[in-house]
């Protein structure tokens, strides 16, 4: 990433006013540096040459104190502006990254680890504080201060100005060389952090299963190994940072020494007066100081720069083309023709050449072994995934007219289409403080009676394990509920939507036989009120109530067997 990447300005508008403020404050700081050096040189020369006391130098000393205070105020203002800009930019980038990740859909997300996106939007972008609060203001000073200092030294001592002008570029050159090595190291460190976060998330998510099978202790060594990789990458970056600081300090010290030697020789030969010599000697280190500090600040900002680079990669990924039509027909029929979806991690497509009809008032079961593309079919029907071959047609009475219309799903606006669809995934995600609030997410404007009716149909009201009924706390991600209860909350949420198309992925998983029959009866009720229902299930009981069952065969994905359920 360049010192100031144009993509940062393009994606985070808060950067523009911040840069304007930093430039103004940087110019003021550079002027104050020159003024302070002039006051110091004058006070020292007057003291040693003319024996001036504090009374005679009162004006100079007051002005010097005022300059020091103003420099402190400007430094404080830069830090306040930097931290506020950093907070605003991070918020903007987080919103954009999350929105783009959702827009890119499940196929893109399947190729990205969840922990990688989580690390990017939390710890990664937080590291931008070092970039905005440290590196960027210092970068502005590194450009402005040397220019202002040289402009003041040129009329005072041309030889010293030429010496500074010749030696100044050496620091950026060595800084760039060190930066290349640091960037490569930091990228390895970032990858190690993402790998650590992903592995730790997997272990925590599956801790219950690991404990059941006695494998929890074995994960300690794996986490230790990944942590050691991250530690080594971090220490390698720190070693380069310390060595680079040594190189930059050595260069600056030698350059200032050259200037000092020249000043001393000319001062001895009477070619310079003492005040001018002191002025140049005080200003020379100030010309190199911002550049040295840029190198130090750069190492503190490399993690944020790497995270920003990752964020730009997400933001610049082209989203799938979405339809724009909002005249969604009430789906009396959904026809899937030749549906084929290819996956990066599989040799064969799943599904391949699928034909499927979903009609209002009918329950269709979709069965087959794992990996045959059943859940992929739901993703296509939801508009979350575009097929590689084939199409999905939605036909029925057009909204607001009496005629019939047939539209390809890809031409419909995704939000308008999903407003007519209810979906229960394999692993439902619950939010809300109570069960009632979690159910109401299906239709936020629904009344209490409607929430109660939908919950009753899903078997929640009669659940003896809910001590407080629908007021039972859900907990974080539904952890206070059992797997079966979470499933029924998701079903109640789907029933509350009263959608025209209902998609259920393993709706009876985790339920006992009695609850399963009650839920299947509720699913039949959705078909009786006119909805088209697609049920994916492995359990025979869940498929027994379907009007038709379509089975996907992994041996020959093109061979589909459609059966009439008993």
JSON list of N, CA, C and O in Angstrom, two decimals, residues 423-465:
[
{"chain": "A", "resi": 423, "resn": "UNK", "atom": "N", "xyz": [-37.53, -18.88, 4.95]},
{"chain": "A", "resi": 423, "resn": "UNK", "atom": "CA", "xyz": [-36.41, -19.82, 4.87]},
{"chain": "A", "resi": 423, "resn": "UNK", "atom": "C", "xyz": [-35.99, -20.23, 6.28]},
{"chain": "A", "resi": 423, "resn": "UNK", "atom": "O", "xyz": [-35.81, -19.39, 7.15]},
{"chain": "A", "resi": 424, "resn": "UNK", "atom": "N", "xyz": [-35.83, -21.53, 6.47]},
{"chain": "A", "resi": 424, "resn": "UNK", "atom": "CA", "xyz": [-35.27, -22.06, 7.71]},
{"chain": "A", "resi": 424, "resn": "UNK", "atom": "C", "xyz": [-34.02, -22.84, 7.35]},
{"chain": "A", "resi": 424, "resn": "UNK", "atom": "O", "xyz": [-34.10, -23.91, 6.73]},
{"chain": "A", "resi": 425, "resn": "UNK", "atom": "N", "xyz": [-32.83, -22.31, 7.68]},
{"chain": "A", "resi": 425, "resn": "UNK", "atom": "CA", "xyz": [-31.58, -23.00, 7.32]},
{"chain": "A", "resi": 425, "resn": "UNK", "atom": "C", "xyz": [-31.29, -24.17, 8.25]},
{"chain": "A", "resi": 425, "resn": "UNK", "atom": "O", "xyz": [-31.99, -24.39, 9.24]},
{"chain": "A", "resi": 426, "resn": "UNK", "atom": "N", "xyz": [-30.24, -24.90, 7.93]},
{"chain": "A", "resi": 426, "resn": "UNK", "atom": "CA", "xyz": [-29.84, -26.04, 8.77]},
{"chain": "A", "resi": 426, "resn": "UNK", "atom": "C", "xyz": [-29.45, -25.58, 10.17]},
{"chain": "A", "resi": 426, "resn": "UNK", "atom": "O", "xyz": [-29.78, -26.24, 11.16]},
{"chain": "A", "resi": 427, "resn": "UNK", "atom": "N", "xyz": [-28.76, -24.47, 10.27]},
{"chain": "A", "resi": 427, "resn": "UNK", "atom": "CA", "xyz": [-28.31, -23.97, 11.57]},
{"chain": "A", "resi": 427, "resn": "UNK", "atom": "C", "xyz": [-28.89, -22.58, 11.76]},
{"chain": "A", "resi": 427, "resn": "UNK", "atom": "O", "xyz": [-28.26, -21.57, 11.43]},
{"chain": "A", "resi": 428, "resn": "UNK", "atom": "N", "xyz": [-30.10, -22.47, 12.29]},
{"chain": "A", "resi": 428, "resn": "UNK", "atom": "CA", "xyz": [-30.76, -21.17, 12.40]},
{"chain": "A", "resi": 428, "resn": "UNK", "atom": "C", "xyz": [-29.99, -20.22, 13.32]},
{"chain": "A", "resi": 428, "resn": "UNK", "atom": "O", "xyz": [-29.42, -20.64, 14.33]},
{"chain": "A", "resi": 429, "resn": "UNK", "atom": "N", "xyz": [-29.97, -18.96, 12.94]},
{"chain": "A", "resi": 429, "resn": "UNK", "atom": "CA", "xyz": [-29.34, -17.91, 13.74]},
{"chain": "A", "resi": 429, "resn": "UNK", "atom": "C", "xyz": [-30.45, -17.14, 14.45]},
{"chain": "A", "resi": 429, "resn": "UNK", "atom": "O", "xyz": [-31.38, -16.64, 13.80]},
{"chain": "A", "resi": 430, "resn": "UNK", "atom": "N", "xyz": [-30.36, -17.05, 15.78]},
{"chain": "A", "resi": 430, "resn": "UNK", "atom": "CA", "xyz": [-31.38, -16.37, 16.56]},
{"chain": "A", "resi": 430, "resn": "UNK", "atom": "C", "xyz": [-30.82, -15.08, 17.15]},
{"chain": "A", "resi": 430, "resn": "UNK", "atom": "O", "xyz": [-29.70, -15.06, 17.66]},
{"chain": "A", "resi": 431, "resn": "UNK", "atom": "N", "xyz": [-31.60, -14.03, 17.05]},
{"chain": "A", "resi": 431, "resn": "UNK", "atom": "CA", "xyz": [-31.27, -12.76, 17.70]},
{"chain": "A", "resi": 431, "resn": "UNK", "atom": "C", "xyz": [-32.51, -12.27, 18.42]},
{"chain": "A", "resi": 431, "resn": "UNK", "atom": "O", "xyz": [-33.63, -12.69, 18.11]},
{"chain": "A", "resi": 432, "resn": "UNK", "atom": "N", "xyz": [-32.32, -11.39, 19.36]},
{"chain": "A", "resi": 432, "resn": "UNK", "atom": "CA", "xyz": [-33.44, -10.90, 20.16]},
{"chain": "A", "resi": 432, "resn": "UNK", "atom": "C", "xyz": [-33.27, -11.32, 21.61]},
{"chain": "A", "resi": 432, "resn": "UNK", "atom": "O", "xyz": [-32.61, -12.31, 21.93]},
{"chain": "A", "resi": 433, "resn": "UNK", "atom": "N", "xyz": [-33.89, -10.56, 22.50]},
{"chain": "A", "resi": 433, "resn": "UNK", "atom": "CA", "xyz": [-33.73, -10.85, 23.93]},
{"chain": "A", "resi": 433, "resn": "UNK", "atom": "C", "xyz": [-34.56, -12.05, 24.36]},
{"chain": "A", "resi": 433, "resn": "UNK", "atom": "O", "xyz": [-34.14, -12.83, 25.20]},
{"chain": "A", "resi": 434, "resn": "UNK", "atom": "N", "xyz": [-35.75, -12.20, 23.80]},
{"chain": "A", "resi": 434, "resn": "UNK", "atom": "CA", "xyz": [-36.65, -13.27, 24.21]},
{"chain": "A", "resi": 434, "resn": "UNK", "atom": "C", "xyz": [-37.07, -14.09, 23.00]},
{"chain": "A", "resi": 434, "resn": "UNK", "atom": "O", "xyz": [-36.83, -13.71, 21.85]},
{"chain": "A", "resi": 435, "resn": "UNK", "atom": "N", "xyz": [-37.75, -15.22, 23.28]},
{"chain": "A", "resi": 435, "resn": "UNK", "atom": "CA", "xyz": [-38.25, -16.07, 22.19]},
{"chain": "A", "resi": 435, "resn": "UNK", "atom": "C", "xyz": [-39.25, -15.30, 21.35]},
{"chain": "A", "resi": 435, "resn": "UNK", "atom": "O", "xyz": [-39.24, -15.38, 20.11]},
{"chain": "A", "resi": 436, "resn": "UNK", "atom": "N", "xyz": [-40.12, -14.52, 21.97]},
{"chain": "A", "resi": 436, "resn": "UNK", "atom": "CA", "xyz": [-41.11, -13.74, 21.22]},
{"chain": "A", "resi": 436, "resn": "UNK", "atom": "C", "xyz": [-40.44, -12.77, 20.27]},
{"chain": "A", "resi": 436, "resn": "UNK", "atom": "O", "xyz": [-40.87, -12.61, 19.12]},
{"chain": "A", "resi": 437, "resn": "UNK", "atom": "N", "xyz": [-39.39, -12.10, 20.72]},
{"chain": "A", "resi": 437, "resn": "UNK", "atom": "CA", "xyz": [-38.70, -11.15, 19.85]},
{"chain": "A", "resi": 437, "resn": "UNK", "atom": "C", "xyz": [-38.00, -11.87, 18.70]},
{"chain": "A", "resi": 437, "resn": "UNK", "atom": "O", "xyz": [-37.96, -11.37, 17.57]},
{"chain": "A", "resi": 438, "resn": "UNK", "atom": "N", "xyz": [-37.44, -13.05, 18.98]},
{"chain": "A", "resi": 438, "resn": "UNK", "atom": "CA", "xyz": [-36.78, -13.82, 17.93]},
{"chain": "A", "resi": 438, "resn": "UNK", "atom": "C", "xyz": [-37.79, -14.27, 16.88]},
{"chain": "A", "resi": 438, "resn": "UNK", "atom": "O", "xyz": [-37.49, -14.26, 15.68]},
{"chain": "A", "resi": 439, "resn": "UNK", "atom": "N", "xyz": [-38.98, -14.64, 17.30]},
{"chain": "A", "resi": 439, "resn": "UNK", "atom": "CA", "xyz": [-40.03, -15.06, 16.35]},
{"chain": "A", "resi": 439, "resn": "UNK", "atom": "C", "xyz": [-40.51, -13.86, 15.55]},
{"chain": "A", "resi": 439, "resn": "UNK", "atom": "O", "xyz": [-40.73, -13.93, 14.34]},
{"chain": "A", "resi": 440, "resn": "UNK", "atom": "N", "xyz": [-40.66, -12.71, 16.22]},
{"chain": "A", "resi": 440, "resn": "UNK", "atom": "CA", "xyz": [-41.22, -11.53, 15.56]},
{"chain": "A", "resi": 440, "resn": "UNK", "atom": "C", "xyz": [-40.33, -11.00, 14.43]},
{"chain": "A", "resi": 440, "resn": "UNK", "atom": "O", "xyz": [-40.79, -10.24, 13.58]},
{"chain": "A", "resi": 441, "resn": "UNK", "atom": "N", "xyz": [-39.06, -11.42, 14.40]},
{"chain": "A", "resi": 441, "resn": "UNK", "atom": "CA", "xyz": [-38.19, -10.98, 13.31]},
{"chain": "A", "resi": 441, "resn": "UNK", "atom": "C", "xyz": [-38.73, -11.43, 11.95]},
{"chain": "A", "resi": 441, "resn": "UNK", "atom": "O", "xyz": [-38.41, -10.82, 10.93]},
{"chain": "A", "resi": 442, "resn": "UNK", "atom": "N", "xyz": [-39.52, -12.49, 11.92]},
{"chain": "A", "resi": 442, "resn": "UNK", "atom": "CA", "xyz": [-40.11, -12.93, 10.66]},
{"chain": "A", "resi": 442, "resn": "UNK", "atom": "C", "xyz": [-41.06, -11.91, 10.06]},
{"chain": "A", "resi": 442, "resn": "UNK", "atom": "O", "xyz": [-41.18, -11.81, 8.84]},
{"chain": "A", "resi": 443, "resn": "UNK", "atom": "N", "xyz": [-41.75, -11.15, 10.91]},
{"chain": "A", "resi": 443, "resn": "UNK", "atom": "CA", "xyz": [-42.67, -10.10, 10.48]},
{"chain": "A", "resi": 443, "resn": "UNK", "atom": "C", "xyz": [-42.71, -9.05, 11.59]},
{"chain": "A", "resi": 443, "resn": "UNK", "atom": "O", "xyz": [-43.51, -9.15, 12.52]},
{"chain": "A", "resi": 444, "resn": "UNK", "atom": "N", "xyz": [-41.82, -8.07, 11.54]},
{"chain": "A", "resi": 444, "resn": "UNK", "atom": "CA", "xyz": [-41.68, -7.11, 12.65]},
{"chain": "A", "resi": 444, "resn": "UNK", "atom": "C", "xyz": [-42.97, -6.37, 13.00]},
{"chain": "A", "resi": 444, "resn": "UNK", "atom": "O", "xyz": [-43.12, -5.93, 14.14]},
{"chain": "A", "resi": 445, "resn": "UNK", "atom": "N", "xyz": [-43.90, -6.25, 12.07]},
{"chain": "A", "resi": 445, "resn": "UNK", "atom": "CA", "xyz": [-45.15, -5.52, 12.36]},
{"chain": "A", "resi": 445, "resn": "UNK", "atom": "C", "xyz": [-46.26, -6.43, 12.86]},
{"chain": "A", "resi": 445, "resn": "UNK", "atom": "O", "xyz": [-47.38, -5.96, 13.08]},
{"chain": "A", "resi": 446, "resn": "UNK", "atom": "N", "xyz": [-45.99, -7.72, 13.03]},
{"chain": "A", "resi": 446, "resn": "UNK", "atom": "CA", "xyz": [-47.03, -8.65, 13.46]},
{"chain": "A", "resi": 446, "resn": "UNK", "atom": "C", "xyz": [-47.45, -8.36, 14.89]},
{"chain": "A", "resi": 446, "resn": "UNK", "atom": "O", "xyz": [-46.65, -7.93, 15.72]},
{"chain": "A", "resi": 447, "resn": "UNK", "atom": "N", "xyz": [-48.72, -8.62, 15.18]},
{"chain": "A", "resi": 447, "resn": "UNK", "atom": "CA", "xyz": [-49.23, -8.42, 16.52]},
{"chain": "A", "resi": 447, "resn": "UNK", "atom": "C", "xyz": [-48.92, -9.59, 17.43]},
{"chain": "A", "resi": 447, "resn": "UNK", "atom": "O", "xyz": [-48.43, -10.65, 17.00]},
{"chain": "A", "resi": 448, "resn": "UNK", "atom": "N", "xyz": [-49.21, -9.41, 18.70]},
{"chain": "A", "resi": 448, "resn": "UNK", "atom": "CA", "xyz": [-48.92, -10.47, 19.68]},
{"chain": "A", "resi": 448, "resn": "UNK", "atom": "C", "xyz": [-49.70, -11.74, 19.39]},
{"chain": "A", "resi": 448, "resn": "UNK", "atom": "O", "xyz": [-49.18, -12.84, 19.58]},
{"chain": "A", "resi": 449, "resn": "UNK", "atom": "N", "xyz": [-50.96, -11.60, 18.94]},
{"chain": "A", "resi": 449, "resn": "UNK", "atom": "CA", "xyz": [-51.77, -12.78, 18.64]},
{"chain": "A", "resi": 449, "resn": "UNK", "atom": "C", "xyz": [-51.16, -13.59, 17.49]},
{"chain": "A", "resi": 449, "resn": "UNK", "atom": "O", "xyz": [-51.16, -14.84, 17.52]},
{"chain": "A", "resi": 450, "resn": "UNK", "atom": "N", "xyz": [-50.66, -12.89, 16.48]},
{"chain": "A", "resi": 450, "resn": "UNK", "atom": "CA", "xyz": [-50.05, -13.59, 15.35]},
{"chain": "A", "resi": 450, "resn": "UNK", "atom": "C", "xyz": [-48.76, -14.30, 15.78]},
{"chain": "A", "resi": 450, "resn": "UNK", "atom": "O", "xyz": [-48.50, -15.43, 15.34]},
{"chain": "A", "resi": 451, "resn": "UNK", "atom": "N", "xyz": [-47.96, -13.65, 16.63]},
{"chain": "A", "resi": 451, "resn": "UNK", "atom": "CA", "xyz": [-46.74, -14.29, 17.14]},
{"chain": "A", "resi": 451, "resn": "UNK", "atom": "C", "xyz": [-47.10, -15.53, 17.94]},
{"chain": "A", "resi": 451, "resn": "UNK", "atom": "O", "xyz": [-46.45, -16.59, 17.80]},
{"chain": "A", "resi": 452, "resn": "UNK", "atom": "N", "xyz": [-48.13, -15.43, 18.76]},
{"chain": "A", "resi": 452, "resn": "UNK", "atom": "CA", "xyz": [-48.55, -16.56, 19.58]},
{"chain": "A", "resi": 452, "resn": "UNK", "atom": "C", "xyz": [-49.05, -17.71, 18.70]},
{"chain": "A", "resi": 452, "resn": "UNK", "atom": "O", "xyz": [-48.74, -18.88, 18.95]},
{"chain": "A", "resi": 453, "resn": "UNK", "atom": "N", "xyz": [-49.81, -17.38, 17.65]},
{"chain": "A", "resi": 453, "resn": "UNK", "atom": "CA", "xyz": [-50.34, -18.42, 16.76]},
{"chain": "A", "resi": 453, "resn": "UNK", "atom": "C", "xyz": [-49.22, -19.14, 16.03]},
{"chain": "A", "resi": 453, "resn": "UNK", "atom": "O", "xyz": [-49.21, -20.38, 15.94]},
{"chain": "A", "resi": 454, "resn": "UNK", "atom": "N", "xyz": [-48.24, -18.38, 15.49]},
{"chain": "A", "resi": 454, "resn": "UNK", "atom": "CA", "xyz": [-47.12, -18.99, 14.77]},
{"chain": "A", "resi": 454, "resn": "UNK", "atom": "C", "xyz": [-46.28, -19.84, 15.72]},
{"chain": "A", "resi": 454, "resn": "UNK", "atom": "O", "xyz": [-45.84, -20.94, 15.35]},
{"chain": "A", "resi": 455, "resn": "UNK", "atom": "N", "xyz": [-46.08, -19.36, 16.94]},
{"chain": "A", "resi": 455, "resn": "UNK", "atom": "CA", "xyz": [-45.30, -20.12, 17.92]},
{"chain": "A", "resi": 455, "resn": "UNK", "atom": "C", "xyz": [-46.02, -21.40, 18.31]},
{"chain": "A", "resi": 455, "resn": "UNK", "atom": "O", "xyz": [-45.39, -22.46, 18.51]},
{"chain": "A", "resi": 456, "resn": "UNK", "atom": "N", "xyz": [-47.34, -21.33, 18.41]},
{"chain": "A", "resi": 456, "resn": "UNK", "atom": "CA", "xyz": [-48.12, -22.52, 18.76]},
{"chain": "A", "resi": 456, "resn": "UNK", "atom": "C", "xyz": [-48.02, -23.57, 17.65]},
{"chain": "A", "resi": 456, "resn": "UNK", "atom": "O", "xyz": [-47.88, -24.77, 17.94]},
{"chain": "A", "resi": 457, "resn": "UNK", "atom": "N", "xyz": [-48.07, -23.13, 16.40]},
{"chain": "A", "resi": 457, "resn": "UNK", "atom": "CA", "xyz": [-47.97, -24.08, 15.29]},
{"chain": "A", "resi": 457, "resn": "UNK", "atom": "C", "xyz": [-46.60, -24.75, 15.25]},
{"chain": "A", "resi": 457, "resn": "UNK", "atom": "O", "xyz": [-46.48, -25.89, 14.80]},
{"chain": "A", "resi": 458, "resn": "UNK", "atom": "N", "xyz": [-45.57, -24.04, 15.72]},
{"chain": "A", "resi": 458, "resn": "UNK", "atom": "CA", "xyz": [-44.23, -24.62, 15.74]},
{"chain": "A", "resi": 458, "resn": "UNK", "atom": "C", "xyz": [-43.97, -25.43, 17.00]},
{"chain": "A", "resi": 458, "resn": "UNK", "atom": "O", "xyz": [-42.87, -25.97, 17.17]},
{"chain": "A", "resi": 459, "resn": "UNK", "atom": "N", "xyz": [-44.95, -25.51, 17.91]},
{"chain": "A", "resi": 459, "resn": "UNK", "atom": "CA", "xyz": [-44.80, -26.32, 19.11]},
{"chain": "A", "resi": 459, "resn": "UNK", "atom": "C", "xyz": [-44.05, -25.64, 20.24]},
{"chain": "A", "resi": 459, "resn": "UNK", "atom": "O", "xyz": [-43.60, -26.31, 21.17]},
{"chain": "A", "resi": 460, "resn": "UNK", "atom": "N", "xyz": [-43.94, -24.31, 20.18]},
{"chain": "A", "resi": 460, "resn": "UNK", "atom": "CA", "xyz": [-43.21, -23.60, 21.23]},
{"chain": "A", "resi": 460, "resn": "UNK", "atom": "C", "xyz": [-44.05, -23.38, 22.47]},
{"chain": "A", "resi": 460, "resn": "UNK", "atom": "O", "xyz": [-43.54, -23.40, 23.59]},
{"chain": "A", "resi": 461, "resn": "UNK", "atom": "N", "xyz": [-45.34, -23.14, 22.29]},
{"chain": "A", "resi": 461, "resn": "UNK", "atom": "CA", "xyz": [-46.20, -22.80, 23.42]},
{"chain": "A", "resi": 461, "resn": "UNK", "atom": "C", "xyz": [-46.33, -23.96, 24.39]},
{"chain": "A", "resi": 461, "resn": "UNK", "atom": "O", "xyz": [-46.37, -23.79, 25.62]},
{"chain": "A", "resi": 462, "resn": "UNK", "atom": "N", "xyz": [-46.36, -25.17, 23.84]},
{"chain": "A", "resi": 462, "resn": "UNK", "atom": "CA", "xyz": [-46.54, -26.35, 24.69]},
{"chain": "A", "resi": 462, "resn": "UNK", "atom": "C", "xyz": [-45.23, -26.94, 25.18]},
{"chain": "A", "resi": 462, "resn": "UNK", "atom": "O", "xyz": [-45.22, -28.00, 25.81]},
{"chain": "A", "resi": 463, "resn": "UNK", "atom": "N", "xyz": [-44.12, -26.25, 24.90]},
{"chain": "A", "resi": 463, "resn": "UNK", "atom": "CA", "xyz": [-42.82, -26.77, 25.29]},
{"chain": "A", "resi": 463, "resn": "UNK", "atom": "C", "xyz": [-42.62, -26.58, 26.79]},
{"chain": "A", "resi": 463, "resn": "UNK", "atom": "O", "xyz": [-42.53, -25.46, 27.29]},
{"chain": "A", "resi": 464, "resn": "UNK", "atom": "N", "xyz": [-42.56, -27.68, 27.52]},
{"chain": "A", "resi": 464, "resn": "UNK", "atom": "CA", "xyz": [-42.41, -27.59, 28.97]},
{"chain": "A", "resi": 464, "resn": "UNK", "atom": "C", "xyz": [-41.02, -27.11, 29.37]},
{"chain": "A", "resi": 464, "resn": "UNK", "atom": "O", "xyz": [-40.80, -26.71, 30.52]},
{"chain": "A", "resi": 465, "resn": "UNK", "atom": "N", "xyz": [-40.07, -27.15, 28.43]},
{"chain": "A", "resi": 465, "resn": "UNK", "atom": "CA", "xyz": [-38.71, -26.73, 28.76]},
{"chain": "A", "resi": 465, "resn": "UNK", "atom": "C", "xyz": [-38.53, -25.22, 28.69]},
{"chain": "A", "resi": 465, "resn": "UNK", "atom": "O", "xyz": [-37.44, -24.71, 28.97]}
]
